[in-house]
Coordinates of C-alpha atoms in Angstrom, one line a residue:
Chain A
M301 CA 43.2 150.0 107.5
G302 CA 45.7 151.5 105.0
L303 CA 48.6 150.5 107.3
I304 CA 47.4 147.0 107.6
A305 CA 47.1 146.7 103.9
L306 CA 50.5 148.0 103.4
G307 CA 51.9 145.5 106.0
A308 CA 50.2 142.7 104.1
T309 CA 51.7 144.2 101.0
S310 CA 55.3 143.8 102.0
A311 CA 54.5 140.3 103.1
L312 CA 53.0 139.5 99.8
L313 CA 55.8 141.1 97.8
L314 CA 58.1 138.8 99.7
A315 CA 56.1 135.8 99.1
A316 CA 56.1 136.7 95.4
C317 CA 59.8 137.4 95.4
G318 CA 60.8 133.9 96.0
S319 CA 64.3 134.5 94.7
G320 CA 66.1 134.4 98.0
D321 CA 65.6 133.5 101.5
G322 CA 62.3 135.1 101.6
S323 CA 62.7 136.0 105.2
L324 CA 62.3 139.7 105.6
G325 CA 63.4 140.9 108.9
T326 CA 65.0 137.7 110.0
S327 CA 68.7 138.2 110.0
S328 CA 70.9 136.0 108.0
S329 CA 73.6 136.0 110.6
A330 CA 76.7 135.9 108.5
S331 CA 78.5 137.8 111.1
S332 CA 82.0 136.7 111.9
S333 CA 81.8 134.8 115.0
A334 CA 85.2 135.4 116.3
A335 CA 84.4 138.6 118.2
G336 CA 87.3 138.2 120.6
G337 CA 89.7 136.6 118.2
G338 CA 90.5 139.8 116.2
S339 CA 93.8 141.5 115.9
G340 CA 93.4 142.4 119.6
S341 CA 93.1 146.1 119.1
G342 CA 90.1 146.7 121.3
A343 CA 86.5 145.8 120.9
M344 CA 84.8 145.1 117.5
T345 CA 82.3 147.7 116.2
P346 CA 79.0 146.0 115.6
L347 CA 77.4 147.0 112.3
T348 CA 74.2 146.1 110.5
V349 CA 74.1 146.2 106.8
G350 CA 70.8 145.9 104.8
V351 CA 71.2 143.8 101.7
I352 CA 68.9 142.1 99.2
P353 CA 69.0 138.4 98.5
I354 CA 70.4 138.7 95.0
I355 CA 73.6 137.8 93.3
D356 CA 74.7 141.5 93.3
V357 CA 75.6 141.5 97.0
A358 CA 77.8 138.3 96.9
P359 CA 81.0 140.3 97.6
I360 CA 79.9 141.5 101.0
Y361 CA 79.1 137.9 102.0
L362 CA 82.4 136.8 100.6
G363 CA 84.2 139.7 102.5
V364 CA 82.6 138.8 105.8
D365 CA 83.6 135.2 105.1
Q366 CA 87.2 136.1 104.3
G367 CA 87.4 138.3 107.5
F368 CA 88.0 141.5 105.6
F369 CA 85.6 143.4 107.9
K370 CA 87.0 141.7 111.0
D371 CA 90.4 142.9 110.0
E372 CA 89.1 146.5 110.1
G373 CA 87.5 145.9 113.5
L374 CA 84.0 145.6 112.2
D375 CA 81.6 143.0 113.3
V376 CA 79.2 143.0 110.3
K377 CA 75.7 141.5 110.5
L378 CA 73.9 141.2 107.2
E379 CA 70.1 141.7 107.2
L380 CA 68.1 140.6 104.2
A381 CA 65.5 143.2 103.1
Q382 CA 63.0 143.4 100.3
G383 CA 64.6 146.2 98.3
G384 CA 66.1 149.7 98.3
A385 CA 62.7 151.2 99.3
A386 CA 62.8 149.3 102.5
I387 CA 66.6 149.7 103.2
V388 CA 66.8 153.4 102.7
P389 CA 64.3 154.3 105.6
A390 CA 66.1 151.8 107.8
V391 CA 69.5 153.4 107.1
V392 CA 68.1 157.0 107.6
S393 CA 66.5 156.0 110.9
G394 CA 69.7 154.4 112.1
Q395 CA 68.3 150.9 112.2
Y396 CA 71.0 149.8 109.7
Q397 CA 74.3 151.6 109.5
F398 CA 74.9 150.8 105.9
G399 CA 72.7 149.5 103.1
F400 CA 72.7 148.4 99.5
S401 CA 70.4 149.9 96.9
N402 CA 70.3 150.6 93.2
T403 CA 71.6 153.9 92.0
T404 CA 68.4 155.3 90.7
S405 CA 66.6 154.6 94.0
L406 CA 69.4 156.5 95.8
L407 CA 69.1 159.4 93.4
L408 CA 65.3 159.4 93.9
A409 CA 65.8 159.6 97.7
T410 CA 68.4 162.3 97.2
A411 CA 66.0 164.3 95.0
K412 CA 63.4 164.0 97.8
G413 CA 65.9 165.5 100.3
L414 CA 66.9 162.3 102.1
P415 CA 70.5 162.9 103.1
L416 CA 72.3 159.8 101.8
K417 CA 76.0 159.2 101.0
A418 CA 77.4 156.5 98.9
V419 CA 80.4 154.7 100.5
A420 CA 81.3 152.0 98.1
S421 CA 80.5 150.5 94.7
G422 CA 77.8 147.9 94.8
N423 CA 77.9 146.2 91.4
Q424 CA 78.1 147.2 87.8
A425 CA 76.9 146.0 84.4
T426 CA 79.4 143.9 82.5
D427 CA 81.3 145.4 79.6
D428 CA 79.5 143.2 77.1
P429 CA 76.0 144.2 76.1
A430 CA 75.4 140.7 74.7
K431 CA 76.5 139.0 78.0
D432 CA 75.3 140.9 81.0
F433 CA 73.8 139.8 84.4
G434 CA 70.5 141.4 83.4
G435 CA 68.5 142.2 80.3
V436 CA 65.3 141.8 78.4
V437 CA 63.8 138.5 77.3
V438 CA 61.1 137.8 74.7
K439 CA 59.5 134.7 73.3
Q440 CA 61.6 132.7 70.9
D441 CA 59.3 133.6 68.0
S442 CA 58.6 137.1 69.0
P443 CA 58.7 139.8 66.3
I444 CA 60.8 141.9 68.6
K445 CA 64.3 141.6 67.1
S446 CA 66.0 144.7 68.4
P447 CA 65.5 147.3 71.2
K448 CA 63.5 149.7 69.0
D449 CA 60.8 147.0 68.4
L450 CA 59.9 147.4 72.1
A451 CA 58.1 150.6 71.2
G452 CA 54.3 150.2 71.6
K453 CA 54.8 146.8 73.4
K454 CA 54.0 145.6 76.9
V455 CA 57.2 145.3 78.9
G456 CA 57.4 143.9 82.4
V457 CA 59.8 145.5 84.9
N458 CA 60.2 144.8 88.6
N459 CA 59.8 148.4 89.5
L460 CA 58.0 151.2 87.6
N461 CA 59.8 154.5 87.3
N462 CA 63.2 153.3 88.3
I463 CA 66.5 152.1 86.9
M464 CA 65.1 149.5 84.6
T465 CA 62.5 151.8 82.9
T466 CA 64.9 154.7 82.4
T467 CA 67.6 152.4 81.0
I468 CA 65.2 150.6 78.7
N469 CA 63.8 153.9 77.5
K470 CA 67.4 155.1 76.7
W471 CA 68.2 151.8 75.1
V472 CA 65.1 152.0 72.8
R473 CA 65.8 155.7 72.0
D474 CA 69.4 154.9 71.1
D475 CA 68.2 152.2 68.7
G476 CA 65.8 154.6 67.0
G477 CA 62.5 153.7 68.7
D478 CA 60.0 155.8 70.6
P479 CA 60.0 154.7 74.2
S480 CA 57.1 156.8 75.2
T481 CA 54.7 154.2 73.7
I482 CA 56.0 151.4 75.8
Q483 CA 53.5 150.1 78.3
Y484 CA 55.4 149.1 81.4
T485 CA 53.8 146.6 83.8
E486 CA 55.2 145.9 87.2
L487 CA 55.9 142.2 88.0
P488 CA 58.3 140.5 90.4
F489 CA 61.4 139.0 88.7
P490 CA 60.4 135.4 89.5
D491 CA 57.2 135.8 87.6
M492 CA 58.6 137.5 84.5
A493 CA 59.5 134.5 82.5
A494 CA 56.1 132.9 83.0
A495 CA 54.3 136.1 82.1
V496 CA 56.3 136.4 78.9
A497 CA 55.7 132.7 78.0
K498 CA 52.0 133.2 78.7
G499 CA 51.9 136.3 76.4
D500 CA 50.7 138.6 79.2
I501 CA 53.6 140.8 78.4
D502 CA 55.6 141.0 75.2
A503 CA 59.0 141.3 76.9
G504 CA 60.3 141.2 80.4
Q505 CA 63.3 142.7 82.1
V506 CA 65.1 140.3 84.4
V507 CA 68.4 140.0 86.3
E508 CA 70.2 136.8 87.2
P509 CA 69.4 134.1 88.1
F510 CA 66.0 134.7 86.4
L511 CA 67.8 135.5 83.2
T512 CA 69.4 132.0 83.1
I513 CA 66.0 130.5 84.1
A514 CA 64.2 132.4 81.3
K515 CA 66.8 131.3 78.7
S516 CA 66.6 127.7 79.9
Q517 CA 62.8 127.8 79.3
G518 CA 63.4 128.7 75.7
E519 CA 63.1 132.5 75.9
R520 CA 65.3 134.7 73.7
Y521 CA 67.7 137.2 75.2
L522 CA 67.2 140.5 73.4
G523 CA 70.3 142.0 75.1
S524 CA 71.1 144.1 78.1
N525 CA 69.4 147.4 78.8
L526 CA 72.2 148.0 81.3
A527 CA 75.5 147.2 79.5
G528 CA 73.6 148.0 76.3
V529 CA 73.3 151.6 77.4
E530 CA 76.6 151.9 79.0
P531 CA 79.2 149.2 79.6
G532 CA 80.1 149.0 83.2
M533 CA 77.1 151.0 84.3
Q534 CA 77.0 151.6 88.1
I535 CA 73.9 149.6 89.0
A536 CA 74.0 149.8 92.7
L537 CA 75.9 151.3 95.6
Y538 CA 76.5 150.8 99.3
F539 CA 75.4 153.8 101.2
T540 CA 74.9 155.3 104.6
S541 CA 73.2 158.4 106.0
A542 CA 74.9 161.8 105.8
S543 CA 74.7 162.2 109.6
Y544 CA 76.4 158.8 110.1
V545 CA 79.3 160.0 107.9
Q546 CA 79.6 163.1 110.1
E547 CA 79.5 161.3 113.4
H548 CA 81.4 158.1 112.5
G549 CA 83.7 159.1 109.7
D550 CA 86.3 156.6 110.9
I551 CA 83.9 153.7 110.8
V552 CA 82.8 154.7 107.3
K553 CA 86.5 154.7 106.2
K554 CA 87.0 151.2 107.6
F555 CA 83.8 149.9 106.0
T556 CA 84.7 151.4 102.6
A557 CA 88.2 149.8 102.9
A558 CA 86.8 146.4 103.7
M559 CA 84.1 146.7 101.1
N560 CA 86.5 147.7 98.4
K561 CA 88.7 144.8 99.3
S562 CA 85.7 142.5 99.1
L563 CA 84.6 143.8 95.7
D564 CA 88.1 143.3 94.1
Y565 CA 88.4 139.9 95.8
A566 CA 85.0 138.8 94.4
Q567 CA 85.9 139.9 90.9
A568 CA 89.3 138.1 91.0
H569 CA 88.0 134.9 92.6
Q570 CA 84.8 134.2 90.7
D571 CA 84.7 130.5 91.7
E572 CA 84.6 131.5 95.4
T573 CA 82.0 134.1 94.6
R574 CA 79.7 131.5 92.9
A575 CA 80.3 129.2 95.8
I576 CA 79.0 131.7 98.4
L577 CA 75.7 132.3 96.5
P578 CA 73.8 129.3 98.1
K579 CA 74.5 130.9 101.5
Y580 CA 71.8 133.5 101.0
T581 CA 69.9 132.6 97.8
K582 CA 68.2 129.3 96.8
L583 CA 70.4 128.8 93.7
D584 CA 71.1 125.1 93.0
A585 CA 74.6 124.0 92.0
K586 CA 73.8 124.1 88.3
A587 CA 72.4 127.6 88.2
Q588 CA 75.2 128.8 90.4
Q589 CA 77.7 127.9 87.6
A590 CA 75.4 129.1 84.8
V591 CA 74.6 132.6 85.9
T592 CA 76.4 135.6 84.5
L593 CA 78.0 137.6 87.2
P594 CA 77.9 141.4 87.3
K595 CA 81.1 143.3 87.4
W596 CA 82.6 144.2 90.8
T597 CA 85.2 146.8 91.2
S598 CA 86.2 149.1 94.0
E599 CA 86.0 152.0 91.6
I600 CA 82.6 153.8 91.4
N601 CA 81.7 154.6 87.8
T602 CA 80.7 158.2 88.5
D603 CA 80.0 159.1 84.8
S604 CA 77.3 156.4 84.7
V605 CA 75.8 157.7 88.0
Q606 CA 75.5 161.1 86.2
L607 CA 74.0 159.4 83.2
L608 CA 71.4 157.7 85.4
A609 CA 70.5 161.0 87.0
D610 CA 70.1 162.6 83.6
L611 CA 67.9 159.7 82.4
G612 CA 65.8 160.0 85.5
T613 CA 65.4 163.7 84.9
Q614 CA 64.5 163.1 81.3
D615 CA 61.8 160.6 82.2
G616 CA 60.4 162.9 84.9
L617 CA 61.4 160.8 87.9
F618 CA 62.8 163.8 89.7
T619 CA 60.8 166.9 90.1
K620 CA 64.1 168.9 90.4
K621 CA 67.6 168.4 89.1
V622 CA 69.6 166.0 91.3
D623 CA 73.2 167.0 92.2
V624 CA 75.0 163.6 92.1
S625 CA 77.8 165.1 94.2
T626 CA 75.6 165.1 97.2
L627 CA 75.3 161.4 96.9
L628 CA 78.7 160.4 95.7
P629 CA 81.6 160.2 98.3
Chain B
M532 CA 14.4 165.4 115.8
T533 CA 15.1 168.8 117.2
P534 CA 18.0 170.8 116.0
L535 CA 19.7 170.2 119.4
T536 CA 19.7 166.4 119.1
V537 CA 21.0 166.7 115.6
L538 CA 23.8 168.8 116.9
R539 CA 24.5 166.4 119.7
R540 CA 24.6 163.4 117.3
L541 CA 27.0 165.2 115.0
G542 CA 29.2 166.0 118.0
Y543 CA 29.3 162.3 118.9
A544 CA 30.1 161.3 115.3
L545 CA 32.7 163.9 114.7
G546 CA 34.2 164.2 118.2
L547 CA 36.8 161.4 118.0
P548 CA 38.0 162.1 114.4
L549 CA 38.5 165.7 115.3
V550 CA 40.5 164.8 118.4
L551 CA 42.6 162.4 116.4
V552 CA 43.3 164.8 113.6
A553 CA 44.2 167.5 116.1
V554 CA 46.6 165.2 117.9
W555 CA 48.2 164.2 114.6
W556 CA 48.4 167.8 113.5
F557 CA 50.1 169.1 116.6
A558 CA 52.3 166.1 117.2
S559 CA 53.7 166.2 113.7
A560 CA 53.8 170.0 113.4
G561 CA 57.5 170.5 113.8
S562 CA 58.6 167.1 112.4
T563 CA 61.7 167.1 110.4
S564 CA 61.7 163.4 109.8
P565 CA 61.2 162.7 106.1
F566 CA 59.1 159.6 106.9
W567 CA 56.8 161.4 109.4
P568 CA 56.0 164.7 107.7
P569 CA 53.7 167.3 109.3
L570 CA 50.1 166.7 108.7
S571 CA 49.9 170.2 107.2
T572 CA 52.4 169.1 104.5
I573 CA 50.3 166.0 103.8
V574 CA 47.1 168.0 103.6
A575 CA 48.7 170.6 101.3
K576 CA 49.8 167.7 99.0
F577 CA 46.4 166.1 98.9
P578 CA 44.5 168.0 96.2
G579 CA 47.5 168.2 93.8
T580 CA 48.1 164.4 94.2
W581 CA 44.6 163.2 93.8
F582 CA 42.5 165.8 92.0
S583 CA 44.6 166.1 88.9
G584 CA 43.7 162.9 87.1
R585 CA 44.3 160.3 89.7
M586 CA 40.7 160.1 90.8
T587 CA 39.6 158.8 87.4
E588 CA 42.7 157.0 86.5
D589 CA 43.6 155.3 89.7
V590 CA 40.9 155.5 92.3
L591 CA 37.9 154.8 90.0
P592 CA 39.4 151.6 88.4
S593 CA 40.2 150.3 91.8
V594 CA 36.7 151.0 93.1
V595 CA 35.1 149.5 90.1
R596 CA 37.2 146.3 90.5
L597 CA 36.3 146.2 94.2
L598 CA 32.6 146.6 93.5
V599 CA 32.5 144.0 90.7
G600 CA 34.5 141.5 92.8
Y601 CA 32.4 142.2 95.8
A602 CA 29.1 141.9 93.9
L603 CA 30.3 138.5 92.5
A604 CA 31.2 137.4 96.0
V605 CA 27.8 138.4 97.5
V606 CA 25.8 136.7 94.7
A607 CA 27.9 133.6 94.7
G608 CA 28.1 133.5 98.5
V609 CA 24.3 133.8 99.0
A610 CA 23.5 131.3 96.3
V611 CA 25.9 128.6 97.5
G612 CA 25.2 129.4 101.1
M613 CA 21.4 128.8 100.6
L614 CA 22.1 125.6 98.8
V615 CA 24.4 124.4 101.6
G616 CA 22.2 125.8 104.4
L617 CA 19.0 124.1 103.1
S618 CA 20.3 120.6 102.7
R619 CA 21.8 118.6 105.5
R620 CA 23.4 116.3 103.0
V621 CA 25.1 119.0 101.0
R622 CA 26.3 120.6 104.2
A623 CA 27.9 117.3 105.4
F624 CA 29.4 116.9 102.0
T625 CA 30.9 120.4 101.6
E626 CA 31.6 121.8 105.0
P627 CA 35.1 120.4 105.6
T628 CA 36.2 121.5 102.1
L629 CA 34.7 125.0 102.6
E630 CA 36.6 125.3 105.9
F631 CA 39.8 124.3 104.2
F632 CA 39.5 127.0 101.5
R633 CA 38.3 129.6 103.9
A634 CA 41.5 129.1 105.9
V635 CA 43.7 129.9 102.9
P636 CA 44.5 133.6 103.0
P637 CA 43.6 135.1 99.6
P638 CA 46.8 137.2 99.5
V639 CA 48.9 134.1 99.1
L640 CA 46.7 133.1 96.1
V641 CA 47.5 136.3 94.2
P642 CA 50.5 134.9 92.3
L643 CA 48.6 131.7 91.6
I644 CA 45.5 133.5 90.4
A645 CA 47.8 135.6 88.2
L646 CA 49.3 132.5 86.7
F647 CA 45.9 131.2 85.6
L648 CA 44.1 134.4 84.8
G649 CA 46.9 136.6 83.5
Y650 CA 49.4 138.8 85.2
T651 CA 48.0 142.0 83.8
G652 CA 44.5 143.2 83.4
S653 CA 41.5 143.3 85.7
T654 CA 40.3 139.7 85.7
S655 CA 42.8 138.3 88.1
K656 CA 42.3 141.3 90.5
V657 CA 38.5 141.0 90.5
I658 CA 38.7 137.3 91.1
T659 CA 41.2 137.8 94.0
I660 CA 38.7 140.2 95.6
A661 CA 35.8 137.9 95.0
L662 CA 37.6 134.9 96.4
G663 CA 38.5 136.8 99.6
C664 CA 35.0 138.3 100.1
V665 CA 33.0 135.2 99.4
W666 CA 33.7 133.3 102.6
P667 CA 32.1 135.6 105.3
V668 CA 29.0 135.9 103.0
L669 CA 28.8 132.2 102.3
L670 CA 29.3 131.0 105.9
N671 CA 27.0 133.6 107.3
T672 CA 24.3 132.7 104.8
V673 CA 24.6 129.0 105.7
E674 CA 24.1 129.9 109.4
G675 CA 21.4 132.3 108.6
V676 CA 19.5 129.8 106.5
R677 CA 19.9 127.1 109.2
G678 CA 18.5 129.6 111.8
V679 CA 15.3 130.3 109.9
D680 CA 12.3 129.5 112.1
E681 CA 11.0 126.0 111.3
V682 CA 7.5 127.1 112.2
L683 CA 7.6 129.8 109.6
L684 CA 8.7 127.4 107.0
D685 CA 5.9 125.0 107.9
T686 CA 3.4 127.8 107.9
A687 CA 4.6 128.8 104.4
R688 CA 4.2 125.3 103.2
C689 CA 0.7 125.0 104.7
Y690 CA -0.3 128.2 102.9
H691 CA 1.0 126.5 99.7
L692 CA 3.5 129.2 98.9
S693 CA 5.5 128.2 95.8
R694 CA 9.0 126.9 96.3
R695 CA 10.3 130.1 94.8
S696 CA 8.4 132.4 97.1
R697 CA 9.3 130.3 100.1
L698 CA 13.0 130.7 99.2
V699 CA 12.8 134.4 98.5
H700 CA 10.3 135.6 101.1
V701 CA 10.9 133.2 104.0
V702 CA 14.4 131.7 103.7
L703 CA 16.3 134.6 102.2
R704 CA 14.5 137.2 104.1
G705 CA 14.9 135.3 107.4
A706 CA 18.6 134.9 106.8
S707 CA 19.2 138.4 105.6
P708 CA 20.3 139.9 108.9
Q709 CA 23.1 137.3 109.1
I710 CA 23.9 137.7 105.4
A711 CA 24.2 141.5 106.0
A712 CA 26.6 140.9 108.8
G713 CA 28.7 138.7 106.5
A714 CA 28.5 141.2 103.7
R715 CA 29.7 144.0 106.0
Q716 CA 32.7 141.9 107.0
A717 CA 33.4 141.1 103.4
L718 CA 33.5 144.7 102.4
S719 CA 36.5 145.5 104.6
I720 CA 38.2 142.4 103.3
G721 CA 37.5 143.6 99.8
V722 CA 39.2 146.9 100.4
I723 CA 42.3 145.2 101.7
L724 CA 42.4 142.8 98.8
M725 CA 41.8 145.7 96.3
V726 CA 45.1 147.1 97.5
I727 CA 46.9 143.8 97.6
S728 CA 45.7 142.6 94.2
E729 CA 47.2 145.7 92.7
L730 CA 50.7 144.9 93.8
F731 CA 50.9 142.4 91.1
G732 CA 51.0 143.4 87.5
A733 CA 49.2 146.7 88.0
N734 CA 50.4 150.1 86.7
R735 CA 47.5 152.1 88.1
G736 CA 45.1 152.0 90.9
L737 CA 44.9 153.2 94.5
G738 CA 47.1 150.5 96.0
A739 CA 49.6 150.6 93.2
S740 CA 49.9 154.4 93.6
I741 CA 50.7 154.1 97.3
V742 CA 53.4 151.6 96.7
Q743 CA 54.8 153.8 93.8
F744 CA 54.9 156.8 96.1
Q745 CA 56.7 154.8 98.8
R746 CA 59.3 153.4 96.4
G747 CA 59.9 156.9 94.9
F748 CA 60.3 158.3 98.5
A749 CA 57.4 160.6 97.9
I750 CA 56.5 160.2 101.5
P751 CA 53.8 162.9 102.0
E752 CA 52.1 161.6 98.8
M753 CA 52.2 158.1 100.3
W754 CA 50.4 159.4 103.4
T755 CA 47.7 161.1 101.3
G756 CA 47.2 157.7 99.6
I757 CA 46.7 156.1 103.0
I758 CA 44.2 158.8 104.0
M759 CA 42.5 158.3 100.7
L760 CA 42.1 154.6 101.4
G761 CA 40.7 155.4 104.8
L762 CA 38.2 157.8 103.3
L763 CA 37.2 155.3 100.7
G764 CA 36.6 152.7 103.4
F765 CA 34.5 155.2 105.3
V766 CA 32.3 156.1 102.3
L767 CA 31.8 152.5 101.4
S768 CA 30.7 151.6 104.9
L769 CA 28.4 154.6 104.9
V770 CA 26.8 153.5 101.7
F771 CA 26.6 149.9 103.0
R772 CA 24.7 151.1 106.1
L773 CA 22.2 153.1 104.0
V774 CA 21.5 150.0 101.9
E775 CA 21.3 147.8 105.0
H776 CA 19.1 150.2 106.8
R777 CA 16.5 150.0 104.0
A778 CA 16.8 146.3 103.3
L779 CA 16.5 145.3 107.0
A780 CA 13.9 147.8 108.0
W781 CA 11.5 144.9 108.7
Y782 CA 14.0 143.3 110.9
R783 CA 14.6 146.3 113.1
G784 CA 10.8 146.7 113.4
L785 CA 10.5 143.0 114.4
R786 CA 13.3 143.3 116.9
D787 CA 11.9 146.5 118.4
A788 CA 8.5 144.9 118.6
N789 CA 9.9 141.8 120.4
R790 CA 11.8 144.0 122.8
G791 CA 8.7 146.0 123.5
A792 CA 6.7 142.9 124.2

């Protein structure tokens, strides 16, 4: 019965997480169709990459579209999944060769002894704490004026004991508040603005496009718990399993090269990046222009990965200290 | 009952679980897969995971929500079911609507219920459970009430039993085997909904804990949660059977008498 319940669970989470395609398991076949039309240097290597239908993964869609992966001889198929917790097992079991997940989830998996290896940067916070792709929203007339006021309040996050709670805690601490009194409540991003408006929670942590939606509904942006803690924080990474690195080092190199090219291209061509969003999310044209994009760069911000590891240790997410070098390439 | 028959009954009851546990134990013994840990690891994690505060802070609130939601469903289901079952007109009027609502799976209502009753707190979770459990009780009650022997009803009327005692002693009693069947079905639906309702705006609870473990890659702990859920279901069905056994003693007697005749 437990298993049935869990199965129903993921279906429900998906239904609740109406941000994207909502089709867990069904492939969004963005693969480059020209299998035979490559540079002619032999057969293409088919790869499956697990991604989440959020703005953060726009570069890989753009890269596939631009043929960066084909140029490396990789036939990439993108599979939409629900989140890092679903992608990590799929990568470890070899169902996906690569995956996208937030940094703290990868550190959690590393701490539990899952052999993972980061292969490319995913996305980063912007450099501007007042204009980031994520952050905390409150009611317009809320008494919460600065991060420290979150102490003792009910704060909605999409995932308890993960990147958003550790960064909010740090954000509040840096501002002189006591984060231990915050009551975190787990809610899906699409429901956060409604829960804040209704007064069920005092504040909610959201990422784009829900940040833009919350603002358009008259909620106030308190600031970013990501860029506010560290500008350019490494929010997510592309990763694979340690065994895959050992057995297919050459493919990993090619993937990294294509991914890095995609990241830099996405950052340099933001109009094209915005234009690719409707391909895998349900953003309308207006939201597509309004959303704040994260920062994409081929460079992994290793210092912030260490910071996230330290914050996780401080908040008791890891039972033992995590060595970030096992995760980082 | 001789000691021997007791022993034999126990053997029947425990045989399959023991075999299953043994198969699991040995099949998983040397497992190195992080997602399929040896049963010995899971068992070793069990006490530390659940008996240091989680029983009172996670399991108990979940069970209380389940029982309250379930009780609401049974009371409402029996009350409405009797009303519908007793009157042909009410039945014709409500049946299509009831079938419509019954067909909507309660899990998809969770976000909607949260929107109206609050994202956090217990109310929305209790209502989710109640809404899911009410249908088997209600529909079984309707059928049970319709199936009550007309002769019995006429006899009760002839003896000038008050309307109230006719309802309680003839109709409700007569329908109770069917109601019990519905209530039993509702109980397992309730356990499933108890878990699902906690995936939305819950910090604590049995279902919420399992998902937290899974997301934190605490896989052995996640397995202990699943086992805990199974144990809870088992205990609940045991309690249900005890209650049913007592409440339907007359029915078993009647059935046995009929068979013997």
